[in-house]
Amino acid sequence: MNHTLLPVVMAGGSGTRLWPLSRALYPKQFLALSGTETLFQQAVRRLTDLADGATQVRSPCIVGNEEHRFLTLDQLREMKVTASALLLEPTGRNTAPALTLAALYARDELGAKEDPILVVTPADQTVTDPAAFTAALREAVQAAADGSIVILGIRPDRPETGFGYIRTRGGEGVAQPVAAFVEKPDAATAERYLQEGCYYWNSGMFVLRASVWLKALAQFRPDIADATEAAWKARVADNGFIRPGKDEFAAIPSESVDYAVMERCPADPKCGFAVKMVPLDAGWSDLGAWEAVWQVSRSPTPPPPSATCRKAATTGTAACSCCGPRSG
């Protein structure tokens, strides 16, 4: 079956956890922390590599912050990539409104008949095995084509307390039904999750049809759906940027994709929305702390092109990670 995909890169994060290198006006997604390309550029490239004989991949839709618009545009130009849309949020309202903007763009600009499958990723993550990433996403696309909401889950390799978890029901096939989304656990609970084997880290990457997201949001959070629709109707297109209505956007309740929709579906089997998880084993990291950056730099298979380590002179140091601006 032929599919049309719309990559959606969520690039509006503030990136404050890697201060002082990452700052409000230059957050971590626009930094080259693992390779010569920035995390944002890596995210765009990973999604555009999904095209094959049965899959048409449209140019990426970028949802970002108004203040970062020229950073976003410049880094796309470096890659010689033209976005299908640059949707600029006047203020951060979390991921549910951001995804809704992309779904509304797909509905109104691409047409309800096409109803593309949205492949949604944060802009500030990295993977060390692009081939495995692509294979997992293709499995997710197959599952999403029939109307399922699909999330990529990371098989845990340690009892991590800093991530939310996904509990699966098991069963046949790669895409497994989701039983529940679980909040960040304490250390003992995280150890139990690791031993039980049916818990996965929540990657924050989703695959679903635009129409499915809009229907699910209207069912579970009509306040967000209506407010985002109002902001979208008040949009202004300007020099390649699309800006939703500023006042209307500020009135949207701030909520994440998980809280708005994802966690509600498994809790209500009669809701009409199937949520599935595809395991991802591709050296994933959200680079949420300097220790994570250090771990990725020590990976035996760093993300290509590999330029994480740069020439540096150190004296009297131990367990330190040195980084500098990318060359070129």
Short mmCIF file of C-alpha atoms in Angstrom, two decimals:
data_model
loop_
_atom_site.label_atom_id
_atom_site.label_comp_id
_atom_site.label_asym_id
_atom_site.label_seq_id
_atom_site.Cartn_x
_atom_site.Cartn_y
_atom_site.Cartn_z
CA MET A 1 0.00 0.00 0.00
CA ASN A 2 1.29 3.46 -0.88
CA HIS A 3 1.50 6.03 1.92
CA THR A 4 2.04 9.78 2.03
CA LEU A 5 4.06 10.91 5.04
CA LEU A 6 4.40 14.39 6.45
CA PRO A 7 7.43 14.66 8.74
CA VAL A 8 6.69 16.97 11.65
CA VAL A 9 9.65 18.28 13.62
CA MET A 10 8.78 19.88 16.96
CA ALA A 11 11.50 22.49 17.34
CA GLY A 12 10.04 24.83 19.95
CA GLY A 13 11.80 23.54 23.08
CA SER A 14 13.71 25.91 25.34
CA GLY A 15 16.65 23.55 25.91
CA THR A 16 17.47 24.89 29.36
CA ARG A 17 18.84 21.61 30.72
CA LEU A 18 22.20 21.98 28.93
CA TRP A 19 23.02 25.47 30.15
CA PRO A 20 25.30 27.36 29.58
CA LEU A 21 25.84 26.01 26.05
CA SER A 22 22.09 25.83 25.47
CA ARG A 23 20.26 29.07 26.12
CA ALA A 24 16.81 30.54 25.54
CA LEU A 25 17.79 32.19 22.26
CA TYR A 26 20.01 29.29 21.16
CA PRO A 27 18.50 26.07 22.57
CA LYS A 28 20.10 22.66 22.30
CA GLN A 29 18.22 21.53 19.19
CA PHE A 30 20.23 24.05 17.18
CA LEU A 31 23.58 22.85 18.57
CA ALA A 32 25.88 20.19 17.10
CA LEU A 33 26.26 17.98 20.17
CA SER A 34 26.67 14.65 18.37
CA GLY A 35 28.20 15.02 14.94
CA THR A 36 28.75 17.94 12.58
CA GLU A 37 25.03 18.50 12.09
CA THR A 38 22.84 20.05 14.74
CA LEU A 39 20.22 17.95 16.52
CA PHE A 40 17.52 19.75 14.54
CA GLN A 41 19.25 18.94 11.25
CA GLN A 42 19.70 15.31 12.28
CA ALA A 43 15.98 15.06 13.07
CA VAL A 44 15.03 16.49 9.68
CA ARG A 45 17.42 14.18 7.84
CA ARG A 46 16.24 11.05 9.67
CA LEU A 47 12.64 11.68 8.64
CA THR A 48 13.35 12.63 5.04
CA ASP A 49 15.26 9.34 4.64
CA LEU A 50 11.99 7.39 4.99
CA ALA A 51 11.09 7.56 1.30
CA ASP A 52 10.96 4.30 -0.64
CA GLY A 53 9.00 2.82 -3.52
CA ALA A 54 5.79 2.59 -1.49
CA THR A 55 6.17 5.77 0.51
CA GLN A 56 6.03 9.40 -0.58
CA VAL A 57 7.62 11.72 1.95
CA ARG A 58 6.62 15.34 1.75
CA SER A 59 8.95 18.14 2.74
CA PRO A 60 9.05 18.51 6.52
CA CYS A 61 6.64 20.62 8.50
CA ILE A 62 8.49 22.49 11.24
CA VAL A 63 6.71 23.75 14.34
CA GLY A 64 8.95 26.19 16.17
CA ASN A 65 9.30 29.32 18.20
CA GLU A 66 8.92 32.77 16.67
CA GLU A 67 12.25 33.82 18.21
CA HIS A 68 14.10 30.96 16.52
CA ARG A 69 12.69 31.43 13.03
CA PHE A 70 15.93 32.56 11.39
CA LEU A 71 17.99 29.86 13.13
CA THR A 72 15.52 27.30 11.79
CA LEU A 73 15.57 28.71 8.28
CA ASP A 74 19.37 29.03 8.14
CA GLN A 75 19.90 25.45 9.28
CA LEU A 76 17.44 24.13 6.71
CA ARG A 77 19.25 26.10 4.02
CA GLU A 78 22.56 24.53 5.08
CA MET A 79 20.95 21.15 4.34
CA LYS A 80 19.41 22.41 1.09
CA VAL A 81 16.00 21.43 2.47
CA THR A 82 12.87 23.48 1.87
CA ALA A 83 10.17 22.97 4.49
CA SER A 84 6.59 22.47 3.41
CA ALA A 85 5.63 24.80 6.25
CA LEU A 86 7.35 26.77 9.02
CA LEU A 87 4.68 27.16 11.71
CA LEU A 88 5.70 29.73 14.30
CA GLU A 89 4.32 29.65 17.82
CA PRO A 90 4.17 33.14 19.38
CA THR A 91 4.50 31.53 22.81
CA GLY A 92 5.04 28.00 24.08
CA ARG A 93 1.82 26.07 24.76
CA ASN A 94 3.36 22.58 24.99
CA THR A 95 3.22 19.75 22.47
CA ALA A 96 -0.54 19.14 22.05
CA PRO A 97 -1.23 22.56 20.45
CA ALA A 98 1.99 22.29 18.44
CA LEU A 99 0.96 18.94 16.95
CA THR A 100 -2.52 20.31 16.33
CA LEU A 101 -1.09 23.15 14.23
CA ALA A 102 0.69 20.59 12.06
CA ALA A 103 -2.47 18.49 11.72
CA LEU A 104 -4.53 21.56 10.76
CA TYR A 105 -1.91 22.48 8.16
CA ALA A 106 -2.14 18.94 6.74
CA ARG A 107 -5.93 19.11 6.66
CA ASP A 108 -6.25 22.52 5.03
CA GLU A 109 -3.17 22.73 2.83
CA LEU A 110 -2.76 19.09 1.73
CA GLY A 111 -6.45 18.20 1.74
CA ALA A 112 -8.64 15.79 3.69
CA LYS A 113 -8.51 13.33 0.78
CA GLU A 114 -4.76 12.89 1.19
CA ASP A 115 -4.88 12.71 5.02
CA PRO A 116 -1.12 12.14 5.39
CA ILE A 117 0.46 10.08 8.11
CA LEU A 118 2.25 12.46 10.45
CA VAL A 119 5.67 11.26 11.63
CA VAL A 120 6.31 13.42 14.66
CA THR A 121 9.62 13.85 16.44
CA PRO A 122 11.17 16.30 18.87
CA ALA A 123 14.09 18.23 17.36
CA ASP A 124 16.48 17.64 20.27
CA GLN A 125 17.10 13.88 20.26
CA THR A 126 19.75 11.72 18.66
CA VAL A 127 20.14 8.11 17.53
CA THR A 128 23.33 6.24 16.74
CA ASP A 129 21.82 3.67 14.33
CA PRO A 130 19.89 5.48 11.57
CA ALA A 131 19.10 2.23 9.73
CA ALA A 132 17.41 0.73 12.79
CA PHE A 133 15.54 3.98 13.32
CA THR A 134 14.22 3.95 9.75
CA ALA A 135 13.16 0.29 10.05
CA ALA A 136 11.21 0.98 13.25
CA LEU A 137 9.50 4.02 11.75
CA ARG A 138 8.42 2.03 8.71
CA GLU A 139 6.80 -0.51 11.03
CA ALA A 140 5.06 2.36 12.83
CA VAL A 141 3.82 3.79 9.53
CA GLN A 142 2.24 0.43 8.62
CA ALA A 143 0.42 0.36 11.95
CA ALA A 144 -0.70 3.99 11.69
CA ALA A 145 -2.08 3.52 8.18
CA ASP A 146 -5.14 1.70 9.55
CA GLY A 147 -5.96 4.49 12.00
CA SER A 148 -3.90 3.48 15.01
CA ILE A 149 -1.96 5.97 17.11
CA VAL A 150 1.61 4.68 17.29
CA ILE A 151 4.39 5.65 19.66
CA LEU A 152 8.02 4.55 19.53
CA GLY A 153 9.15 2.96 22.78
CA ILE A 154 12.76 2.60 23.89
CA ARG A 155 13.72 -0.73 25.44
CA PRO A 156 15.32 0.27 28.77
CA ASP A 157 18.88 -0.79 29.51
CA ARG A 158 18.93 0.56 33.07
CA PRO A 159 16.43 1.42 35.83
CA GLU A 160 15.92 5.04 34.72
CA THR A 161 13.84 7.34 36.92
CA GLY A 162 13.95 10.34 34.58
CA PHE A 163 11.60 9.03 31.87
CA GLY A 164 7.94 8.18 31.65
CA TYR A 165 7.22 4.55 30.72
CA ILE A 166 4.87 2.68 28.39
CA ARG A 167 3.41 -0.65 29.53
CA THR A 168 2.50 -2.98 26.67
CA ARG A 169 0.11 -5.92 26.50
CA GLY A 170 2.42 -8.04 24.37
CA GLY A 171 0.96 -10.11 21.55
CA GLU A 172 1.78 -10.93 17.94
CA GLY A 173 3.54 -8.55 15.58
CA VAL A 174 5.99 -5.72 16.02
CA ALA A 175 3.39 -3.09 16.95
CA GLN A 176 2.17 -3.99 20.43
CA PRO A 177 -1.05 -2.73 22.07
CA VAL A 178 -0.38 -0.19 24.83
CA ALA A 179 -1.88 -1.04 28.22
CA ALA A 180 -0.96 2.16 30.05
CA PHE A 181 1.33 5.16 30.20
CA VAL A 182 3.18 5.38 33.51
CA GLU A 183 4.67 8.42 35.22
CA LYS A 184 8.37 8.68 36.11
CA PRO A 185 8.99 5.96 38.75
CA ASP A 186 11.13 5.83 41.86
CA ALA A 187 14.32 3.74 41.78
CA ALA A 188 12.74 0.52 43.12
CA THR A 189 9.85 0.72 40.68
CA ALA A 190 12.17 1.44 37.76
CA GLU A 191 14.18 -1.67 38.67
CA ARG A 192 10.98 -3.73 38.65
CA TYR A 193 10.01 -2.33 35.25
CA LEU A 194 13.41 -3.34 33.90
CA GLN A 195 13.00 -6.90 35.17
CA GLU A 196 9.42 -7.37 33.96
CA GLY A 197 10.33 -6.60 30.36
CA CYS A 198 6.99 -5.15 29.21
CA TYR A 199 7.87 -1.53 30.03
CA TYR A 200 9.52 0.87 27.61
CA TRP A 201 10.72 4.45 27.82
CA ASN A 202 8.44 7.00 26.23
CA SER A 203 10.44 8.54 23.35
CA GLY A 204 7.97 11.32 22.55
CA MET A 205 7.89 10.23 18.89
CA PHE A 206 4.45 9.57 17.40
CA VAL A 207 3.09 8.30 14.08
CA LEU A 208 -0.59 8.85 13.22
CA ARG A 209 -2.89 10.26 10.59
CA ALA A 210 -3.68 13.96 10.80
CA SER A 211 -7.41 13.22 10.92
CA VAL A 212 -6.97 10.75 13.78
CA TRP A 213 -5.19 13.32 15.93
CA LEU A 214 -7.82 15.98 15.29
CA LYS A 215 -10.66 13.57 16.12
CA ALA A 216 -8.96 12.29 19.28
CA LEU A 217 -8.19 15.80 20.53
CA ALA A 218 -11.76 16.94 19.84
CA GLN A 219 -13.03 13.98 21.86
CA PHE A 220 -10.71 14.25 24.86
CA ARG A 221 -9.80 17.96 24.95
CA PRO A 222 -12.31 19.97 22.92
CA ASP A 223 -11.10 23.13 24.64
CA ILE A 224 -7.63 22.72 23.12
CA ALA A 225 -9.06 21.68 19.76
CA ASP A 226 -11.39 24.67 19.54
CA ALA A 227 -8.83 27.21 20.76
CA THR A 228 -6.15 25.96 18.37
CA GLU A 229 -8.63 26.00 15.50
CA ALA A 230 -9.40 29.64 16.32
CA ALA A 231 -5.68 30.52 16.33
CA TRP A 232 -5.22 28.66 13.03
CA LYS A 233 -8.10 30.53 11.37
CA ALA A 234 -6.45 33.80 12.40
CA ARG A 235 -3.11 32.79 10.84
CA VAL A 236 -0.99 35.07 8.68
CA ALA A 237 1.47 33.85 6.05
CA ASP A 238 4.59 35.98 5.72
CA ASN A 239 7.77 35.28 3.71
CA GLY A 240 7.48 31.52 4.06
CA PHE A 241 6.41 31.59 7.70
CA ILE A 242 2.90 30.81 8.95
CA ARG A 243 1.93 32.56 12.18
CA PRO A 244 -1.25 31.58 14.07
CA GLY A 245 -3.19 34.42 15.66
CA LYS A 246 -1.11 35.72 18.56
CA ASP A 247 -3.91 36.49 21.01
CA GLU A 248 -5.85 33.38 20.05
CA PHE A 249 -2.78 31.18 20.49
CA ALA A 250 -2.05 32.62 23.93
CA ALA A 251 -5.55 31.54 25.00
CA ILE A 252 -4.91 27.84 24.22
CA PRO A 253 -4.57 25.66 27.34
CA SER A 254 -0.99 24.42 27.68
CA GLU A 255 -0.86 20.63 27.57
CA SER A 256 1.33 17.79 26.33
CA VAL A 257 0.36 15.19 23.75
CA ASP A 258 0.59 12.51 26.44
CA TYR A 259 -1.77 14.16 28.91
CA ALA A 260 -4.19 15.50 26.31
CA VAL A 261 -4.76 12.24 24.41
CA MET A 262 -2.25 9.40 24.70
CA GLU A 263 -2.81 8.47 28.34
CA ARG A 264 -6.59 8.63 27.98
CA CYS A 265 -6.91 6.09 25.17
CA PRO A 266 -5.70 2.91 26.96
CA ALA A 267 -7.69 3.93 30.05
CA ASP A 268 -10.91 3.92 27.97
CA PRO A 269 -11.09 0.80 25.74
CA LYS A 270 -14.37 2.06 24.23
CA CYS A 271 -12.92 5.41 23.13
CA GLY A 272 -12.43 4.22 19.55
CA PHE A 273 -8.70 4.94 19.31
CA ALA A 274 -6.15 2.13 19.32
CA VAL A 275 -2.73 3.01 20.71
CA LYS A 276 0.21 0.80 19.74
CA MET A 277 3.93 0.85 20.45
CA VAL A 278 6.78 -0.10 18.14
CA PRO A 279 10.08 -0.87 19.93
CA LEU A 280 13.04 1.27 18.93
CA ASP A 281 16.56 -0.04 19.48
CA ALA A 282 18.68 2.53 17.66
CA GLY A 283 20.95 4.09 20.29
CA TRP A 284 18.35 6.71 21.20
CA SER A 285 19.05 9.54 23.64
CA ASP A 286 17.10 12.67 24.51
CA LEU A 287 20.39 14.37 25.53
CA GLY A 288 18.60 15.75 28.55
CA ALA A 289 21.73 16.23 30.65
CA TRP A 290 25.47 16.60 30.18
CA GLU A 291 25.99 13.00 31.28
CA ALA A 292 23.82 11.88 28.34
CA VAL A 293 25.90 13.98 25.94
CA TRP A 294 29.03 12.31 27.33
CA GLN A 295 27.52 8.84 26.95
CA VAL A 296 26.63 9.47 23.30
CA SER A 297 30.15 10.76 22.60
CA ARG A 298 31.55 7.48 23.97
CA SER A 299 29.22 5.30 21.90
CA PRO A 300 31.05 2.73 19.71
CA THR A 301 28.77 3.78 16.84
CA PRO A 302 28.52 7.58 16.99
CA PRO A 303 25.99 9.24 14.70
CA PRO A 304 27.48 9.98 11.28
CA PRO A 305 29.19 12.19 10.36
CA SER A 306 31.30 11.64 13.48
CA ALA A 307 32.92 14.76 14.82
CA THR A 308 31.90 14.69 18.45
CA CYS A 309 35.44 14.73 19.78
CA ARG A 310 37.50 17.78 18.94
CA LYS A 311 41.12 18.59 19.70
CA ALA A 312 41.46 19.86 23.26
CA ALA A 313 44.16 20.12 25.91
CA THR A 314 43.18 19.24 29.48
CA THR A 315 45.08 19.36 32.74
CA GLY A 316 44.08 17.68 35.98
CA THR A 317 40.65 16.68 34.74
CA ALA A 318 38.64 13.46 35.09
CA ALA A 319 35.16 12.38 33.98
CA CYS A 320 34.80 15.52 31.89
CA SER A 321 33.27 16.04 28.47
CA CYS A 322 34.81 18.74 26.25
CA CYS A 323 32.87 20.26 23.40
CA GLY A 324 33.23 23.24 21.18
CA PRO A 325 31.59 24.90 18.19
CA ARG A 326 31.24 22.84 15.05
CA SER A 327 33.72 23.56 12.28
CA GLY A 328 32.88 24.91 8.89
#
